[in-house]
Amino acid sequence: SVSPEEKHAIAPIVEYSQMELDEECKITKCTSPVGGLKAHSQRVIRKNYHKFNNDPAPP
């Protein structure tokens, strides 16, 4: 089964505020946002997905 954290990580999160994304960025060591809020949230999601699955972060 999928944990709530995993569901959160792979869900299409588009409702995050920029501040929330910036916080998430610090946690995930994400690079600068590219393509605005939605693109950045998708990047954070991909990084989280890989983190939860113990895979290397995608480019």
N, CA and C of each residue as an Amber inpcrd file, in Angstrom:
protein
   177
   0.8460000  -1.1980000   0.0000000   0.0000000   0.0000000   0.0000000
   0.8820000   1.2490000   0.0000000   0.2690000   2.3750000  -0.3290000
   1.0040000   3.6330000  -0.4360000   0.7590000   4.4720000   0.8180000
   1.8150000   4.9380000   1.4240000   1.6830000   5.7590000   2.6350000
   1.1270000   7.1360000   2.2840000   0.5510000   7.8420000   3.2620000
   0.0500000   9.2010000   3.0090000   1.1470000  10.1200000   2.4820000
   2.3770000   9.9400000   2.9900000   3.4850000  10.7650000   2.5140000
   3.7600000  10.5150000   1.0390000   3.7000000   9.2510000   0.6560000
   3.9460000   8.9260000  -0.7490000   2.8340000   9.4780000  -1.6350000
   1.5980000   9.3410000  -1.1660000   0.4740000   9.8860000  -1.9360000
   0.6550000  11.3830000  -2.1080000   1.0670000  12.0580000  -1.0370000
   1.2890000  13.5020000  -1.0850000   2.3980000  13.8310000  -2.0730000
   3.4400000  13.0100000  -2.0630000   4.6080000  13.2860000  -2.8980000
   4.2980000  13.1490000  -4.3870000   3.4200000  12.2140000  -4.7320000
   3.1720000  11.9680000  -6.1570000   1.8900000  12.6270000  -6.6560000
   1.1470000  13.2600000  -5.7450000  -0.0800000  13.9550000  -6.1570000
   0.2630000  15.2170000  -6.9480000  -0.5940000  15.6080000  -7.8930000
  -0.3330000  16.8210000  -8.6710000  -0.6200000  18.0710000  -7.8450000
   0.3510000  18.4890000  -7.0610000   0.1530000  19.6210000  -6.1610000
   0.3360000  20.9210000  -6.9300000  -0.7330000  21.6810000  -7.0670000
  -0.6390000  22.9560000  -7.7670000  -1.1480000  24.0960000  -6.8890000
  -1.6200000  23.7580000  -5.6770000  -2.2110000  24.7860000  -4.8300000
  -1.2260000  25.3670000  -3.8170000   0.0310000  24.9160000  -3.8820000
   1.0420000  25.4670000  -2.9750000   1.2730000  26.9510000  -3.2460000
   1.4460000  27.7200000  -2.1910000   1.8650000  29.1060000  -2.3460000
   3.3650000  29.1280000  -2.6320000   3.8630000  30.2550000  -3.1020000
   5.2930000  30.3510000  -3.4010000   6.1160000  30.1350000  -2.1270000
   5.6060000  30.6240000  -1.0020000   6.3250000  30.4740000   0.2560000
   6.4350000  28.9960000   0.6350000   5.3420000  28.2630000   0.4520000
   5.3590000  26.8320000   0.7460000   6.3460000  26.1090000  -0.1650000
   6.3530000  26.5000000  -1.4400000   7.2790000  25.8750000  -2.3780000
   8.7170000  26.1990000  -2.0060000   8.9590000  27.4370000  -1.5720000
  10.3070000  27.8220000  -1.1660000  10.7480000  26.9990000   0.0330000
   9.8320000  26.7680000   0.9750000  10.1350000  25.9320000   2.1410000
  10.4700000  24.5230000   1.6800000   9.6290000  23.9840000   0.8110000
   9.8240000  22.6340000   0.2790000  11.1660000  22.5650000  -0.4440000
  11.4840000  23.6570000  -1.1270000  12.7350000  23.7560000  -1.8670000
  13.9340000  23.5800000  -0.9390000  13.8810000  24.2420000   0.1910000
  14.9730000  24.1540000   1.1560000  15.1160000  22.7190000   1.6510000
  13.9830000  22.0910000   1.8990000  13.9810000  20.7220000   2.4220000
  14.5430000  19.7460000   1.3890000  14.1350000  19.9130000   0.1350000
  14.5140000  18.9570000  -0.9120000  15.7680000  19.3710000  -1.6680000
  16.3600000  20.5190000  -1.2970000  17.5410000  21.0390000  -2.0030000
  17.2350000  21.2480000  -3.4870000  16.0200000  21.6660000  -3.7460000
  15.5660000  21.9050000  -5.1140000  16.3100000  23.1000000  -5.7150000
  16.5190000  23.0850000  -7.0230000  17.1360000  24.2270000  -7.6810000
  16.0900000  25.3220000  -7.8840000  16.4960000  26.4290000  -8.4650000
  15.5930000  27.5670000  -8.6440000  14.3530000  27.1700000  -9.4410000
  13.2080000  27.7730000  -9.1060000  11.9780000  27.4880000  -9.8540000
  12.1270000  27.8580000 -11.3290000  11.6060000  27.0130000 -12.1880000
  11.6140000  27.2960000 -13.6180000  10.2010000  27.0920000 -14.1410000
   9.6640000  28.0680000 -14.8640000   8.3550000  27.9170000 -15.4780000
   7.2000000  28.2190000 -14.5400000   7.4790000  28.8930000 -13.4400000
   6.3970000  29.3290000 -12.5630000   6.0020000  28.3120000 -11.5130000
   4.9370000  28.6380000 -10.8080000   4.5010000  27.8770000  -9.6430000
   4.2130000  26.4170000  -9.9690000   3.4340000  26.1750000 -11.0150000
   3.0240000  24.8060000 -11.3230000   4.2240000  23.9470000 -11.7060000
   5.0820000  24.4880000 -12.5620000   6.2590000  23.7340000 -12.9910000
   7.1500000  23.4260000 -11.7930000   7.2790000  24.4030000 -10.9010000
   8.1230000  24.1940000  -9.7240000   7.5190000  23.1350000  -8.8260000
   6.2080000  23.1880000  -8.6230000   5.5650000  22.1900000  -7.7670000
   5.7470000  20.7960000  -8.3580000   5.6510000  20.6870000  -9.6730000
   5.8310000  19.3810000 -10.3120000   7.2600000  18.8890000 -10.1080000
   8.2250000  19.8150000 -10.1510000   9.6270000  19.4470000  -9.9390000
   9.8280000  18.9560000  -8.5090000   9.2230000  19.6570000  -7.5580000
   9.3110000  19.2580000  -6.1520000   8.6770000  17.8840000  -5.9690000
   7.5360000  17.6690000  -6.6190000   6.8580000  16.3700000  -6.5440000
   7.7750000  15.2730000  -7.0850000   8.4020000  15.5100000  -8.2230000
   9.2840000  14.4940000  -8.7990000  10.4330000  14.1860000  -7.8460000
  11.0190000  15.2270000  -7.2620000  12.1190000  15.0170000  -6.3290000
  11.6390000  14.2120000  -5.1210000  10.4600000  14.5630000  -4.5970000
   9.9180000  13.8420000  -3.4510000   9.6190000  12.3960000  -3.8170000
   9.0570000  12.1870000  -5.0010000   8.7430000  10.8350000  -5.4530000
  10.0170000   9.9890000  -5.4790000  11.0740000  10.5460000  -6.0250000
  12.3340000   9.8150000  -6.1120000  12.9270000   9.6040000  -4.7270000
  12.7860000  10.6130000  -3.8690000  13.3060000  10.4950000  -2.5110000
  12.6120000   9.3430000  -1.7890000  11.2760000   9.2760000  -1.9170000
  10.5140000   8.2190000  -1.2450000  10.8320000   6.8460000  -1.8080000
  11.2490000   6.8240000  -3.0730000  11.5530000   5.5430000  -3.7010000
  13.0530000   5.2440000  -3.7290000  13.8210000   6.0720000  -3.0120000
  15.2720000   5.8790000  -2.9250000  15.9430000   5.8510000  -4.2930000
  15.4240000   6.6660000  -5.1990000  16.0310000   6.7990000  -6.5210000
  16.7950000   8.1150000  -6.5820000  17.7470000   8.2340000  -7.4870000
  18.4130000   9.5240000  -7.6690000  17.3920000  10.5550000  -8.1440000
  17.5900000  11.7860000  -7.7370000  16.6730000  12.8450000  -8.1710000
  16.7530000  13.0170000  -9.6840000  15.6170000  13.2650000 -10.3230000
  15.6200000  13.4780000 -11.7740000  16.2730000  14.8150000 -12.1130000
  16.6640000  15.0190000 -13.3580000  17.2820000  16.2960000 -13.7530000
  16.2940000  17.4530000 -13.6370000
